[in-house]
CSV table of C-alpha atoms and ligand atoms in Angstrom, one decimal:
chain,number,residue,atom,x,y,z
N,1,MET,CA,-10.6,-20.5,-4.1
N,2,THR,CA,-13.5,-18.3,-2.9
N,3,LYS,CA,-14.5,-15.7,-5.6
N,4,LEU,CA,-15.6,-12.3,-4.4
N,5,ALA,CA,-17.3,-9.5,-6.3
N,6,VAL,CA,-16.9,-6.1,-4.6
N,7,LEU,CA,-19.5,-3.3,-5.4
N,8,CYS,CA,-18.6,0.3,-4.7
N,9,SER,CA,-19.8,3.8,-5.4
N,10,GLY,CA,-16.8,6.0,-4.7
N,11,ARG,CA,-13.5,6.3,-2.9
N,12,GLY,CA,-13.1,2.6,-2.3
N,13,SER,CA,-11.0,2.6,0.9
N,14,ASP,CA,-13.0,-0.4,2.3
N,15,LEU,CA,-12.2,-2.1,-1.1
N,16,GLN,CA,-8.6,-1.3,-0.6
N,17,SER,CA,-8.6,-2.9,2.9
N,18,ILE,CA,-9.9,-6.1,1.3
N,19,ILE,CA,-7.3,-6.0,-1.5
N,20,ASP,CA,-4.5,-5.4,1.1
N,21,ALA,CA,-5.7,-8.3,3.3
N,22,ILE,CA,-5.7,-10.7,0.4
N,23,ASN,CA,-2.3,-9.5,-0.8
N,24,ASP,CA,-1.0,-10.0,2.8
N,25,LYS,CA,-2.4,-13.5,2.6
N,26,LYS,CA,-4.7,-13.0,5.6
N,27,PHE,CA,-7.2,-15.3,3.9
N,28,SER,CA,-7.4,-17.2,0.7
N,29,ALA,CA,-9.8,-15.6,-1.8
N,30,GLU,CA,-9.7,-13.7,-5.0
N,31,ILE,CA,-11.6,-10.6,-6.0
N,32,SER,CA,-12.9,-11.6,-9.4
N,33,ILE,CA,-14.5,-8.2,-10.2
N,34,VAL,CA,-15.0,-4.8,-8.9
N,35,ILE,CA,-18.3,-3.1,-10.0
N,36,THR,CA,-19.2,0.5,-9.5
N,37,ASP,CA,-22.4,2.3,-10.2
N,38,LYS,CA,-20.6,5.5,-11.2
N,39,PRO,CA,-17.9,6.2,-13.8
N,40,ASN,CA,-14.5,7.5,-13.0
N,41,VAL,CA,-14.5,6.9,-9.3
N,42,PRO,CA,-11.3,6.1,-7.3
N,43,ALA,CA,-12.5,2.5,-6.5
N,44,LEU,CA,-12.0,1.7,-10.2
N,45,THR,CA,-8.5,3.0,-10.1
N,46,ARG,CA,-7.7,1.0,-7.0
N,47,ALA,CA,-9.0,-2.2,-8.7
N,48,GLU,CA,-7.0,-1.4,-11.9
N,49,ASN,CA,-3.8,-0.8,-9.8
N,50,ALA,CA,-4.3,-4.2,-8.2
N,51,GLY,CA,-4.8,-5.9,-11.5
N,52,ILE,CA,-8.4,-6.7,-10.8
N,53,LYS,CA,-11.1,-6.7,-13.5
N,54,ASN,CA,-13.3,-3.7,-13.0
N,55,ILE,CA,-16.4,-2.3,-14.7
N,56,CYS,CA,-18.8,0.5,-14.2
N,57,VAL,CA,-22.5,-0.2,-14.6
N,58,ASP,CA,-23.6,3.4,-14.7
N,59,ARG,CA,-27.0,3.6,-12.9
N,60,LYS,CA,-27.8,6.8,-15.0
N,61,LYS,CA,-27.8,4.7,-18.2
N,62,PHE,CA,-30.6,2.5,-17.0
N,63,SER,CA,-34.2,3.6,-16.8
N,64,THR,CA,-35.2,1.0,-14.2
N,65,ARG,CA,-33.5,-0.6,-11.2
N,66,ALA,CA,-34.4,-4.1,-12.7
N,67,GLU,CA,-32.4,-3.4,-15.9
N,68,PHE,CA,-29.5,-1.9,-13.8
N,69,GLU,CA,-29.4,-5.0,-11.6
N,70,ALA,CA,-29.7,-7.4,-14.5
N,71,GLU,CA,-26.5,-5.9,-16.0
N,72,ILE,CA,-24.7,-6.3,-12.7
N,73,LEU,CA,-26.0,-9.9,-12.4
N,74,LYS,CA,-24.5,-10.8,-15.7
N,75,ASN,CA,-21.1,-10.4,-14.0
N,76,LEU,CA,-21.9,-12.4,-10.9
N,77,SER,CA,-22.6,-15.9,-12.2
N,78,GLU,CA,-19.5,-17.5,-10.7
N,79,ILE,CA,-19.3,-15.4,-7.6
N,80,ASP,CA,-19.4,-17.0,-4.1
N,81,LEU,CA,-19.7,-13.8,-2.0
N,82,VAL,CA,-20.9,-10.3,-3.0
N,83,VAL,CA,-19.3,-7.6,-0.9
N,84,LEU,CA,-20.9,-4.1,-0.7
N,85,ALA,CA,-18.2,-1.7,0.1
N,86,GLY,CA,-19.6,1.9,0.1
N,87,PHE,CA,-22.2,0.9,-2.5
N,88,MET,CA,-24.8,3.6,-2.0
N,89,ARG,CA,-27.8,1.9,-3.6
N,90,ILE,CA,-30.5,-0.2,-2.2
N,91,LEU,CA,-30.7,-3.6,-4.0
N,92,SER,CA,-34.1,-5.1,-4.8
N,93,PRO,CA,-35.6,-8.0,-2.9
N,94,ASP,CA,-35.1,-10.2,-5.9
N,95,PHE,CA,-31.4,-9.4,-6.0
N,96,VAL,CA,-31.0,-9.9,-2.3
N,97,LYS,CA,-32.9,-13.3,-2.4
N,98,LYS,CA,-30.5,-14.6,-5.2
N,99,PHE,CA,-27.5,-14.0,-2.9
N,100,SER,CA,-29.1,-14.9,0.4
N,101,GLY,CA,-26.4,-15.6,2.9
N,102,ARG,CA,-23.7,-14.5,0.5
N,103,LEU,CA,-24.2,-10.8,0.4
N,104,MET,CA,-22.4,-8.6,2.9
N,105,ASN,CA,-22.5,-4.9,3.7
N,106,ILE,CA,-20.6,-2.6,6.0
N,107,HIS,CA,-22.4,0.3,7.6
N,108,PRO,CA,-20.8,3.2,9.5
N,109,SER,CA,-22.8,3.0,12.7
N,110,LEU,CA,-23.6,0.5,15.4
N,111,LEU,CA,-26.8,-1.0,13.9
N,112,PRO,CA,-29.7,-1.1,14.4
N,113,ALA,CA,-29.0,2.5,15.4
N,114,PHE,CA,-28.6,5.0,12.6
N,115,PRO,CA,-29.3,3.1,9.4
N,116,GLY,CA,-29.5,4.9,6.1
N,117,ALA,CA,-27.2,7.1,4.0
N,118,HIS,CA,-26.2,9.7,6.6
N,119,ALA,CA,-25.1,7.7,9.6
N,120,HIS,CA,-22.4,10.1,10.9
N,121,ARG,CA,-24.7,13.2,10.6
N,122,ASP,CA,-27.5,11.4,12.4
N,123,VAL,CA,-25.1,10.2,15.2
N,124,LEU,CA,-23.8,13.7,15.8
N,125,ASN,CA,-27.3,15.2,15.7
N,126,TYR,CA,-28.6,12.7,18.2
N,127,GLY,CA,-25.8,13.2,20.6
N,128,VAL,CA,-24.8,9.6,21.3
N,129,LYS,CA,-21.3,9.1,22.9
N,130,ILE,CA,-20.5,5.9,21.2
N,131,SER,CA,-20.7,5.0,17.5
N,132,GLY,CA,-18.9,2.5,15.3
N,133,CYS,CA,-19.4,0.2,12.4
N,134,THR,CA,-21.2,-3.0,11.5
N,135,VAL,CA,-20.7,-5.7,9.0
N,136,HIS,CA,-23.9,-7.6,8.3
N,137,PHE,CA,-25.5,-10.0,5.8
N,138,VAL,CA,-28.0,-8.1,3.7
N,139,ASP,CA,-31.6,-8.9,3.9
N,140,GLU,CA,-34.6,-7.3,2.2
N,141,GLY,CA,-34.7,-4.3,4.6
N,142,THR,CA,-32.3,-1.3,4.8
N,143,ASP,CA,-29.2,-2.1,7.0
N,144,SER,CA,-31.4,-4.6,8.8
N,145,GLY,CA,-29.7,-8.0,8.1
N,146,PRO,CA,-28.1,-10.4,10.6
N,147,ILE,CA,-25.0,-8.8,12.2
N,148,ILE,CA,-21.6,-10.5,11.7
N,149,LEU,CA,-19.1,-8.1,13.5
N,150,GLN,CA,-19.2,-4.7,15.1
N,151,LYS,CA,-16.6,-2.3,16.5
N,152,ALA,CA,-17.3,0.7,18.7
N,153,VAL,CA,-15.6,4.1,18.7
N,154,GLU,CA,-16.0,7.1,21.0
N,155,VAL,CA,-17.8,10.2,19.8
N,156,PHE,CA,-16.1,13.4,20.9
N,157,ASP,CA,-17.7,16.7,21.7
N,158,ASP,CA,-15.8,18.5,18.9
N,159,ASP,CA,-16.3,15.8,16.3
N,160,THR,CA,-17.4,16.8,12.8
N,161,GLU,CA,-18.8,14.3,10.3
N,162,GLU,CA,-15.4,14.1,8.8
N,163,THR,CA,-13.4,13.4,12.0
N,164,LEU,CA,-15.9,10.9,13.2
N,165,ALA,CA,-16.0,9.2,9.7
N,166,ALA,CA,-12.2,8.9,9.7
N,167,ARG,CA,-12.1,7.3,13.2
N,168,VAL,CA,-14.9,4.8,12.2
N,169,LEU,CA,-13.2,4.1,8.9
N,170,GLU,CA,-10.0,2.9,10.7
N,171,GLN,CA,-12.2,0.2,12.3
N,172,GLU,CA,-14.0,-0.6,9.1
N,173,HIS,CA,-10.7,-1.4,7.5
N,174,ILE,CA,-10.0,-3.9,10.3
N,175,ILE,CA,-13.4,-5.7,10.6
N,176,TYR,CA,-14.5,-6.0,7.0
N,177,PRO,CA,-11.5,-8.1,6.1
N,178,GLN,CA,-12.0,-10.1,9.3
N,179,ALA,CA,-15.7,-10.8,8.4
N,180,ILE,CA,-14.8,-11.9,4.9
N,181,LYS,CA,-12.1,-14.2,6.3
N,182,LEU,CA,-14.7,-15.8,8.6
N,183,PHE,CA,-17.0,-16.3,5.6
N,184,VAL,CA,-14.2,-17.7,3.4
N,185,GLU,CA,-13.2,-20.1,6.1
N,186,GLY,CA,-16.8,-21.4,6.6
N,187,LYS,CA,-17.0,-20.0,10.1
N,188,LEU,CA,-20.3,-18.1,9.8
N,189,LYS,CA,-23.6,-19.7,10.5
N,190,ILE,CA,-26.8,-17.8,10.2
N,191,GLU,CA,-29.5,-18.8,12.6
N,192,GLY,CA,-32.5,-16.6,12.2
N,193,ARG,CA,-31.4,-13.0,13.2
N,194,LYS,CA,-28.2,-14.3,14.7
N,195,VAL,CA,-24.8,-15.0,13.1
N,196,LYS,CA,-22.9,-17.6,15.0
N,197,ILE,CA,-19.1,-17.5,14.7
N,198,LEU,CA,-17.9,-21.1,14.7
S,201,GAR,C1,-17.8,3.7,4.4
S,201,GAR,O1,-17.8,4.5,5.6
S,201,GAR,C2,-19.0,2.7,4.5
S,201,GAR,O2,-19.2,2.2,5.7
S,201,GAR,C3,-20.1,3.6,4.0
S,201,GAR,O3,-19.6,4.4,3.0
S,201,GAR,C4,-18.2,4.6,3.2
S,201,GAR,C5,-17.4,4.1,2.0
S,201,GAR,O4,-16.1,4.5,2.0
S,201,GAR,N1,-21.2,2.9,3.6
S,201,GAR,C6,-22.5,3.3,3.8
S,201,GAR,O5,-22.8,4.3,4.3
S,201,GAR,C7,-23.5,2.3,3.3
S,201,GAR,N2,-24.8,2.7,3.7
S,201,GAR,P1,-15.1,4.0,0.9
S,201,GAR,O6,-15.7,4.3,-0.4
S,201,GAR,O7,-13.8,4.7,1.2
S,201,GAR,O8,-14.9,2.5,1.2
């Protein structure tokens, strides 16, 4: 059984879509642990309600990123795939190397456009007509790794960050479980910058 660890920072709706897909038997995997970098966030409650082990590794309690990551790593020794689901921290190159090809992220834009922490704001300021979401393997850059799946959504003239985020999120909840299913079933092959779906 493929063992997943899901790392979150807040609301955890992407986490919920993965929990729901597993409960609906869309693919065969287990979430062994949910880890957050902040205490008392809804993602922890969602994990608790689903009977999944959950811990907070509070970033504020560590003076360096290396110590923070070392604490997270203690919990990942038997994990096959690390899933970043709204985890709003940049992981170090050392961490990324350890999980090369088994570390996924979802980003709320059509990468490589609008990387970073404020994708929806940047999309609206720029004035693009199409946005969307991207699931990708994580490399040592920010939102720059090989792309697994993407889904486009229209941007409307009267969109706010909130309305656009909600429309994109609906698609995130579809493609993140799909990408994890492909990984679990051994159907993803990374060839340089490209991910082939077998
Ligand atoms: C999602 O929109 C996800 O794509 C985004 O944070 C949100 C988390 O929502 N991630 C990033 O912006 C990463 N740079 P959630 O907590 O409800 O899953």
